[in-house]
PDB file of C-alpha atoms in Angstrom:
ATOM      1  CA  MET N   1     -58.794-153.343 -57.673  1.00 36.00           C
ATOM      2  CA  THR N   2     -60.943-150.539 -59.033  1.00 35.00           C
ATOM      3  CA  THR N   3     -60.200-148.428 -62.069  1.00 36.00           C
ATOM      4  CA  THR N   4     -59.438-145.468 -59.786  1.00 35.00           C
ATOM      5  CA  GLN N   5     -56.855-147.475 -57.877  1.00 41.00           C
ATOM      6  CA  ASP N   6     -55.315-148.620 -61.141  1.00 52.00           C
ATOM      7  CA  ALA N   7     -54.979-145.017 -62.345  1.00 61.00           C
ATOM      8  CA  THR N   8     -53.871-143.362 -59.100  1.00 84.00           C
ATOM      9  CA  PRO N   9     -51.020-144.843 -57.054  1.00 89.00           C
ATOM     10  CA  HIS N  10     -51.870-145.762 -53.482  1.00 96.00           C
ATOM     11  CA  PRO N  11     -50.744-143.046 -51.024  1.00 96.00           C
ATOM     12  CA  ASP N  12     -48.494-145.534 -49.212  1.00 96.00           C
ATOM     13  CA  LEU N  13     -46.391-145.964 -52.354  1.00 97.00           C
ATOM     14  CA  PRO N  14     -43.427-143.660 -53.055  1.00 97.00           C
ATOM     15  CA  ALA N  15     -43.333-141.285 -55.994  1.00 96.00           C
ATOM     16  CA  PRO N  16     -41.385-142.264 -59.130  1.00 96.00           C
ATOM     17  CA  GLY N  17     -37.675-142.530 -58.411  1.00 97.00           C
ATOM     18  CA  GLN N  18     -38.217-142.115 -54.675  1.00 97.00           C
ATOM     19  CA  GLY N  19     -37.845-144.425 -51.672  1.00 98.00           C
ATOM     20  CA  ARG N  20     -39.747-144.613 -48.431  1.00 97.00           C
ATOM     21  CA  ASP N  21     -38.569-145.929 -45.044  1.00 98.00           C
ATOM     22  CA  LEU N  22     -41.416-147.691 -43.267  1.00 98.00           C
ATOM     23  CA  LEU N  23     -42.157-149.664 -40.137  1.00 98.00           C
ATOM     24  CA  LEU N  24     -44.753-152.275 -41.020  1.00 98.00           C
ATOM     25  CA  PRO N  25     -46.355-154.900 -38.772  1.00 96.00           C
ATOM     26  CA  GLY N  26     -44.883-158.381 -38.924  1.00 95.00           C
ATOM     27  CA  ALA N  27     -45.915-161.527 -37.092  1.00 93.00           C
ATOM     28  CA  ALA N  28     -43.532-160.779 -34.180  1.00 96.00           C
ATOM     29  CA  GLY N  29     -43.471-156.978 -34.210  1.00 97.00           C
ATOM     30  CA  ASN N  30     -42.691-154.137 -36.549  1.00 98.00           C
ATOM     31  CA  LEU N  31     -40.412-154.692 -39.530  1.00 98.00           C
ATOM     32  CA  GLU N  32     -38.056-152.088 -40.948  1.00 98.00           C
ATOM     33  CA  VAL N  33     -38.799-151.703 -44.659  1.00 98.00           C
ATOM     34  CA  MET N  34     -37.330-149.782 -47.570  1.00 98.00           C
ATOM     35  CA  LEU N  35     -39.799-149.429 -50.438  1.00 98.00           C
ATOM     36  CA  ALA N  36     -38.658-147.792 -53.685  1.00 98.00           C
ATOM     37  CA  ALA N  37     -40.440-146.906 -56.911  1.00 98.00           C
ATOM     38  CA  PRO N  38     -38.965-147.136 -60.410  1.00 97.00           C
ATOM     39  CA  ARG N  39     -37.821-143.909 -61.998  1.00 94.00           C
ATOM     40  CA  GLU N  40     -37.576-144.608 -65.712  1.00 85.00           C
ATOM     41  CA  LEU N  41     -40.546-146.930 -66.322  1.00 83.00           C
ATOM     42  CA  ALA N  42     -44.153-146.745 -65.220  1.00 91.00           C
ATOM     43  CA  PRO N  43     -44.595-149.336 -62.454  1.00 96.00           C
ATOM     44  CA  ARG N  44     -45.615-152.715 -63.836  1.00 97.00           C
ATOM     45  CA  GLY N  45     -44.907-155.137 -61.003  1.00 98.00           C
ATOM     46  CA  ILE N  46     -43.716-155.644 -57.445  1.00 98.00           C
ATOM     47  CA  ALA N  47     -40.627-157.301 -55.984  1.00 98.00           C
ATOM     48  CA  VAL N  48     -39.810-158.416 -52.443  1.00 98.00           C
ATOM     49  CA  ILE N  49     -36.131-159.061 -51.745  1.00 98.00           C
ATOM     50  CA  CYS N  50     -34.720-160.990 -48.765  1.00 98.00           C
ATOM     51  CA  HIS N  51     -31.266-160.467 -47.234  1.00 98.00           C
ATOM     52  CA  PRO N  52     -28.635-162.965 -46.028  1.00 97.00           C
ATOM     53  CA  HIS N  53     -28.417-164.604 -42.611  1.00 96.00           C
ATOM     54  CA  PRO N  54     -28.941-162.134 -39.728  1.00 96.00           C
ATOM     55  CA  LEU N  55     -26.707-164.093 -37.353  1.00 95.00           C
ATOM     56  CA  TYR N  56     -23.791-163.603 -39.759  1.00 94.00           C
ATOM     57  CA  GLY N  57     -24.211-159.884 -40.345  1.00 96.00           C
ATOM     58  CA  GLY N  58     -26.971-160.007 -42.948  1.00 97.00           C
ATOM     59  CA  ALA N  59     -29.185-156.938 -43.392  1.00 98.00           C
ATOM     60  CA  MET N  60     -31.193-155.267 -46.125  1.00 98.00           C
ATOM     61  CA  SER N  61     -28.216-152.977 -46.760  1.00 98.00           C
ATOM     62  CA  ASN N  62     -26.217-155.969 -48.051  1.00 98.00           C
ATOM     63  CA  LYS N  63     -24.818-155.124 -51.486  1.00 98.00           C
ATOM     64  CA  VAL N  64     -26.231-158.203 -53.242  1.00 98.00           C
ATOM     65  CA  THR N  65     -29.663-157.539 -51.748  1.00 98.00           C
ATOM     66  CA  TYR N  66     -29.391-153.898 -52.814  1.00 98.00           C
ATOM     67  CA  THR N  67     -28.337-154.993 -56.312  1.00 98.00           C
ATOM     68  CA  LEU N  68     -31.374-157.271 -56.643  1.00 98.00           C
ATOM     69  CA  ALA N  69     -33.611-154.356 -55.644  1.00 98.00           C
ATOM     70  CA  ALA N  70     -31.899-152.093 -58.189  1.00 98.00           C
ATOM     71  CA  ILE N  71     -32.463-154.707 -60.902  1.00 98.00           C
ATOM     72  CA  ALA N  72     -36.160-154.863 -60.021  1.00 98.00           C
ATOM     73  CA  LEU N  73     -36.461-151.072 -60.132  1.00 97.00           C
ATOM     74  CA  LYS N  74     -34.790-150.878 -63.516  1.00 97.00           C
ATOM     75  CA  ALA N  75     -37.275-153.460 -64.818  1.00 97.00           C
ATOM     76  CA  GLY N  76     -40.193-151.293 -63.641  1.00 97.00           C
ATOM     77  CA  PHE N  77     -41.021-152.990 -60.339  1.00 98.00           C
ATOM     78  CA  TYR N  78     -41.685-151.466 -56.954  1.00 98.00           C
ATOM     79  CA  ALA N  79     -38.845-152.944 -54.870  1.00 98.00           C
ATOM     80  CA  LEU N  80     -39.322-153.789 -51.196  1.00 98.00           C
ATOM     81  CA  ARG N  81     -36.380-154.739 -48.994  1.00 98.00           C
ATOM     82  CA  PHE N  82     -36.753-155.357 -45.282  1.00 98.00           C
ATOM     83  CA  ASN N  83     -34.720-156.293 -42.240  1.00 98.00           C
ATOM     84  CA  PHE N  84     -35.444-159.688 -40.785  1.00 98.00           C
ATOM     85  CA  ARG N  85     -36.467-159.996 -37.138  1.00 98.00           C
ATOM     86  CA  GLY N  86     -33.901-158.574 -34.740  1.00 97.00           C
ATOM     87  CA  VAL N  87     -31.989-156.654 -37.423  1.00 98.00           C
ATOM     88  CA  GLY N  88     -31.873-152.853 -37.400  1.00 98.00           C
ATOM     89  CA  ARG N  89     -35.227-151.502 -36.258  1.00 98.00           C
ATOM     90  CA  SER N  90     -37.073-154.769 -36.902  1.00 98.00           C
ATOM     91  CA  GLU N  91     -38.510-156.256 -33.729  1.00 98.00           C
ATOM     92  CA  GLY N  92     -38.477-159.876 -32.627  1.00 97.00           C
ATOM     93  CA  ALA N  93     -35.719-162.481 -32.703  1.00 97.00           C
ATOM     94  CA  HIS N  94     -34.237-164.760 -35.353  1.00 96.00           C
ATOM     95  CA  ASP N  95     -36.559-167.696 -36.031  1.00 95.00           C
ATOM     96  CA  GLU N  96     -34.382-169.959 -38.214  1.00 91.00           C
ATOM     97  CA  GLY N  97     -36.332-169.044 -41.345  1.00 92.00           C
ATOM     98  CA  LYS N  98     -39.823-170.035 -40.209  1.00 93.00           C
ATOM     99  CA  GLY N  99     -40.912-166.652 -38.874  1.00 96.00           C
ATOM    100  CA  GLU N 100     -38.924-164.879 -41.581  1.00 96.00           C
ATOM    101  CA  THR N 101     -40.956-166.717 -44.204  1.00 95.00           C
ATOM    102  CA  GLU N 102     -44.199-165.628 -42.547  1.00 97.00           C
ATOM    103  CA  ASP N 103     -42.988-162.024 -42.457  1.00 98.00           C
ATOM    104  CA  THR N 104     -42.118-162.195 -46.153  1.00 98.00           C
ATOM    105  CA  LEU N 105     -45.650-163.362 -46.935  1.00 98.00           C
ATOM    106  CA  LEU N 106     -47.173-160.574 -44.833  1.00 98.00           C
ATOM    107  CA  LEU N 107     -45.165-157.971 -46.737  1.00 98.00           C
ATOM    108  CA  VAL N 108     -46.115-159.488 -50.077  1.00 98.00           C
ATOM    109  CA  ASP N 109     -49.766-159.191 -49.063  1.00 98.00           C
ATOM    110  CA  TRP N 110     -49.269-155.600 -47.860  1.00 98.00           C
ATOM    111  CA  LEU N 111     -47.743-154.609 -51.188  1.00 98.00           C
ATOM    112  CA  ARG N 112     -50.309-156.469 -53.277  1.00 98.00           C
ATOM    113  CA  GLN N 113     -53.132-154.593 -51.545  1.00 98.00           C
ATOM    114  CA  ARG N 114     -51.667-151.313 -52.824  1.00 98.00           C
ATOM    115  CA  VAL N 115     -51.103-152.058 -56.494  1.00 97.00           C
ATOM    116  CA  PRO N 116     -53.313-153.197 -59.394  1.00 97.00           C
ATOM    117  CA  GLU N 117     -54.270-156.856 -59.274  1.00 96.00           C
ATOM    118  CA  HIS N 118     -52.559-157.608 -62.568  1.00 96.00           C
ATOM    119  CA  PHE N 119     -49.093-156.571 -61.294  1.00 97.00           C
ATOM    120  CA  PRO N 120     -46.809-159.644 -61.241  1.00 98.00           C
ATOM    121  CA  LEU N 121     -44.737-160.479 -58.176  1.00 98.00           C
ATOM    122  CA  MET N 122     -41.032-161.242 -58.248  1.00 98.00           C
ATOM    123  CA  LEU N 123     -39.452-162.835 -55.190  1.00 98.00           C
ATOM    124  CA  ALA N 124     -35.688-162.619 -54.821  1.00 98.00           C
ATOM    125  CA  GLY N 125     -33.085-163.234 -52.180  1.00 98.00           C
ATOM    126  CA  PHE N 126     -29.441-163.837 -51.415  1.00 98.00           C
ATOM    127  CA  SER N 127     -28.019-166.763 -49.438  1.00 96.00           C
ATOM    128  CA  PHE N 128     -30.324-167.395 -46.423  1.00 95.00           C
ATOM    129  CA  GLY N 129     -32.667-164.811 -47.921  1.00 96.00           C
ATOM    130  CA  GLY N 130     -32.700-166.822 -51.127  1.00 95.00           C
ATOM    131  CA  TYR N 131     -33.899-169.800 -49.122  1.00 92.00           C
ATOM    132  CA  VAL N 132     -36.554-167.771 -47.264  1.00 95.00           C
ATOM    133  CA  SER N 133     -37.957-166.312 -50.477  1.00 96.00           C
ATOM    134  CA  VAL N 134     -38.151-169.779 -52.043  1.00 93.00           C
ATOM    135  CA  ALA N 135     -39.916-171.087 -48.928  1.00 93.00           C
ATOM    136  CA  ALA N 136     -42.477-168.288 -49.306  1.00 95.00           C
ATOM    137  CA  ALA N 137     -43.097-168.955 -52.990  1.00 95.00           C
ATOM    138  CA  ALA N 138     -45.622-171.783 -52.664  1.00 91.00           C
ATOM    139  CA  ARG N 139     -48.101-169.462 -50.957  1.00 95.00           C
ATOM    140  CA  ALA N 140     -47.065-166.163 -52.539  1.00 97.00           C
ATOM    141  CA  ARG N 141     -47.333-167.553 -56.095  1.00 97.00           C
ATOM    142  CA  PRO N 142     -44.768-165.259 -57.737  1.00 98.00           C
ATOM    143  CA  ALA N 143     -44.468-164.786 -61.473  1.00 98.00           C
ATOM    144  CA  LEU N 144     -40.654-164.889 -61.253  1.00 98.00           C
ATOM    145  CA  GLN N 145     -38.093-166.090 -58.713  1.00 97.00           C
ATOM    146  CA  ILE N 146     -34.411-165.089 -58.506  1.00 98.00           C
ATOM    147  CA  SER N 147     -32.059-166.694 -55.998  1.00 97.00           C
ATOM    148  CA  VAL N 148     -28.386-165.880 -55.472  1.00 98.00           C
ATOM    149  CA  ALA N 149     -26.368-168.635 -53.749  1.00 96.00           C
ATOM    150  CA  PRO N 150     -29.377-170.188 -51.969  1.00 93.00           C
ATOM    151  CA  PRO N 151     -28.683-172.962 -49.418  1.00 91.00           C
ATOM    152  CA  PHE N 152     -30.728-176.144 -49.561  1.00 82.00           C
ATOM    153  CA  GLY N 153     -29.418-177.964 -46.504  1.00 68.00           C
ATOM    154  CA  GLY N 154     -27.214-177.744 -43.440  1.00 61.00           C
ATOM    155  CA  ARG N 155     -27.251-175.138 -40.687  1.00 58.00           C
ATOM    156  CA  PHE N 156     -28.824-172.394 -42.780  1.00 59.00           C
ATOM    157  CA  VAL N 157     -32.280-173.909 -43.370  1.00 60.00           C
ATOM    158  CA  TYR N 158     -35.142-175.358 -41.362  1.00 57.00           C
ATOM    159  CA  GLU N 159     -36.886-177.310 -44.118  1.00 58.00           C
ATOM    160  CA  THR N 160     -35.403-180.333 -45.865  1.00 54.00           C
ATOM    161  CA  ARG N 161     -38.281-181.193 -48.218  1.00 58.00           C
ATOM    162  CA  PRO N 162     -37.879-180.023 -51.827  1.00 61.00           C
ATOM    163  CA  LEU N 163     -38.961-176.452 -52.415  1.00 76.00           C
ATOM    164  CA  ARG N 164     -39.840-175.416 -55.947  1.00 86.00           C
ATOM    165  CA  PRO N 165     -41.264-171.998 -56.836  1.00 92.00           C
ATOM    166  CA  PRO N 166     -44.306-172.343 -59.148  1.00 93.00           C
ATOM    167  CA  CYS N 167     -42.791-170.053 -61.781  1.00 96.00           C
ATOM    168  CA  PRO N 168     -39.658-169.464 -63.864  1.00 96.00           C
ATOM    169  CA  TRP N 169     -36.713-169.594 -61.464  1.00 96.00           C
ATOM    170  CA  LEU N 170     -33.171-168.282 -61.901  1.00 98.00           C
ATOM    171  CA  VAL N 171     -30.396-169.395 -59.550  1.00 97.00           C
ATOM    172  CA  ILE N 172     -27.072-167.528 -59.723  1.00 98.00           C
ATOM    173  CA  HIS N 173     -24.135-169.205 -57.987  1.00 98.00           C
ATOM    174  CA  SER N 174     -20.347-169.007 -58.103  1.00 98.00           C
ATOM    175  CA  ARG N 175     -18.475-172.260 -58.498  1.00 98.00           C
ATOM    176  CA  ASP N 176     -15.914-171.206 -55.853  1.00 97.00           C
ATOM    177  CA  ASP N 177     -18.469-170.283 -53.164  1.00 97.00           C
ATOM    178  CA  ASP N 178     -16.918-171.281 -49.820  1.00 94.00           C
ATOM    179  CA  THR N 179     -20.075-170.620 -47.760  1.00 93.00           C
ATOM    180  CA  VAL N 180     -22.798-172.372 -49.771  1.00 93.00           C
ATOM    181  CA  ALA N 181     -21.288-175.144 -51.867  1.00 93.00           C
ATOM    182  CA  PHE N 182     -22.013-174.823 -55.580  1.00 95.00           C
ATOM    183  CA  ASP N 183     -22.040-178.607 -56.089  1.00 93.00           C
ATOM    184  CA  ALA N 184     -24.690-179.027 -53.372  1.00 89.00           C
ATOM    185  CA  THR N 185     -26.881-176.398 -55.003  1.00 90.00           C
ATOM    186  CA  ALA N 186     -26.471-177.942 -58.447  1.00 91.00           C
ATOM    187  CA  ALA N 187     -27.325-181.404 -57.076  1.00 89.00           C
ATOM    188  CA  ALA N 188     -30.429-180.107 -55.292  1.00 87.00           C
ATOM    189  CA  LEU N 189     -31.660-178.251 -58.362  1.00 88.00           C
ATOM    190  CA  ALA N 190     -31.159-181.309 -60.563  1.00 86.00           C
ATOM    191  CA  ALA N 191     -33.927-183.059 -58.605  1.00 83.00           C
ATOM    192  CA  TYR N 192     -36.541-180.441 -59.504  1.00 84.00           C
ATOM    193  CA  GLU N 193     -38.949-180.745 -62.402  1.00 82.00           C
ATOM    194  CA  PRO N 194     -39.020-178.473 -64.220  1.00 84.00           C
ATOM    195  CA  PRO N 195     -35.437-177.565 -63.352  1.00 83.00           C
ATOM    196  CA  ALA N 196     -34.372-174.108 -62.308  1.00 92.00           C
ATOM    197  CA  GLU N 197     -32.205-172.095 -64.668  1.00 96.00           C
ATOM    198  CA  LEU N 198     -28.743-172.283 -63.078  1.00 97.00           C
ATOM    199  CA  HIS N 199     -26.373-169.468 -64.042  1.00 98.00           C
ATOM    200  CA  ALA N 200     -22.893-170.451 -62.887  1.00 98.00           C
ATOM    201  CA  VAL N 201     -20.054-167.953 -62.625  1.00 97.00           C
ATOM    202  CA  ASP N 202     -16.396-168.400 -61.784  1.00 98.00           C
ATOM    203  CA  GLY N 203     -14.322-166.547 -59.216  1.00 97.00           C
ATOM    204  CA  ALA N 204     -17.075-164.515 -57.535  1.00 98.00           C
ATOM    205  CA  GLY N 205     -17.005-166.250 -54.156  1.00 97.00           C
ATOM    206  CA  HIS N 206     -20.091-166.115 -51.957  1.00 97.00           C
ATOM    207  CA  PHE N 207     -20.444-162.333 -51.810  1.00 97.00           C
ATOM    208  CA  PHE N 208     -19.734-161.478 -55.480  1.00 98.00           C
ATOM    209  CA  ASN N 209     -17.115-158.903 -54.512  1.00 97.00           C
ATOM    210  CA  GLY N 210     -16.387-156.879 -57.632  1.00 97.00           C
ATOM    211  CA  ARG N 211     -18.747-159.121 -59.595  1.00 97.00           C
ATOM    212  CA  LEU N 212     -22.174-157.623 -59.016  1.00 98.00           C
ATOM    213  CA  GLY N 213     -22.358-157.017 -62.762  1.00 98.00           C
ATOM    214  CA  ASP N 214     -22.662-160.785 -63.252  1.00 98.00           C
ATOM    215  CA  ILE N 215     -25.838-160.753 -61.172  1.00 98.00           C
ATOM    216  CA  GLN N 216     -27.178-157.677 -62.953  1.00 98.00           C
ATOM    217  CA  GLN N 217     -26.667-159.105 -66.411  1.00 98.00           C
ATOM    218  CA  ALA N 218     -28.079-162.557 -65.674  1.00 98.00           C
ATOM    219  CA  ALA N 219     -31.104-161.235 -63.784  1.00 98.00           C
ATOM    220  CA  ALA N 220     -31.940-158.509 -66.307  1.00 97.00           C
ATOM    221  CA  ASP N 221     -31.827-161.040 -69.145  1.00 98.00           C
ATOM    222  CA  PHE N 222     -34.005-163.452 -67.174  1.00 98.00           C
ATOM    223  CA  ILE N 223     -36.661-160.793 -66.463  1.00 98.00           C
ATOM    224  CA  GLN N 224     -36.691-159.602 -70.055  1.00 97.00           C
ATOM    225  CA  ARG N 225     -37.175-163.132 -71.385  1.00 97.00           C
ATOM    226  CA  HIS N 226     -40.025-164.013 -69.052  1.00 97.00           C
ATOM    227  CA  LEU N 227     -41.701-160.645 -68.414  1.00 94.00           C
ATOM    228  CA  PRO N 228     -40.697-158.410 -71.315  1.00 91.00           C
ATOM    229  CA  ALA N 229     -41.437-154.721 -70.945  1.00 82.00           C
ATOM    230  CA  ALA N 230     -44.380-153.490 -72.965  1.00 67.00           C
TER     231      ALA N 230
END
């Protein structure tokens, strides 16, 4: 990036505190995107957030996905949410995570081309989206990874080999999750070296109804510890 680009935001980026609805090219057609800019802090990073399973009603409007974007904005990151293939105005059809991972990487590249090179990337996602964002991490090389109730096996994923983001990684999961078993997540994470930081909560279920504050607190603390604001 040049000095001019560092000083002047790219015209594709929204103004401080604003959001922009976009249709951006994905591998199987256009993707519906919501890109927002932080209001209270000068932008210092970028975040791409992935939503839960599209075949079970998942979309970028999901409240956990929205919460993760709000956390990123508050930390000073541009926050990009998008609808997976076949959801909303996004074209194409569900691809069991493979195509969704490629689309995530395309959007990471699109965003990186519009911000200073030194801006760190945070990848985040909920449930199936947590899995997709972790699958993208090896190539995207994020500085931080946040996953809420990510599945590591069964009908929700296409890849059974261990996936480990090359960065500090926070996993938030409720012990009473009846969709993605907490014990299975804990067992999968125990095999990783270095291990992920597992933040367990009680009584939040899979969708954290009435408990979004647990996600906000854990994620904000995680970001501050690993990428403290200047």
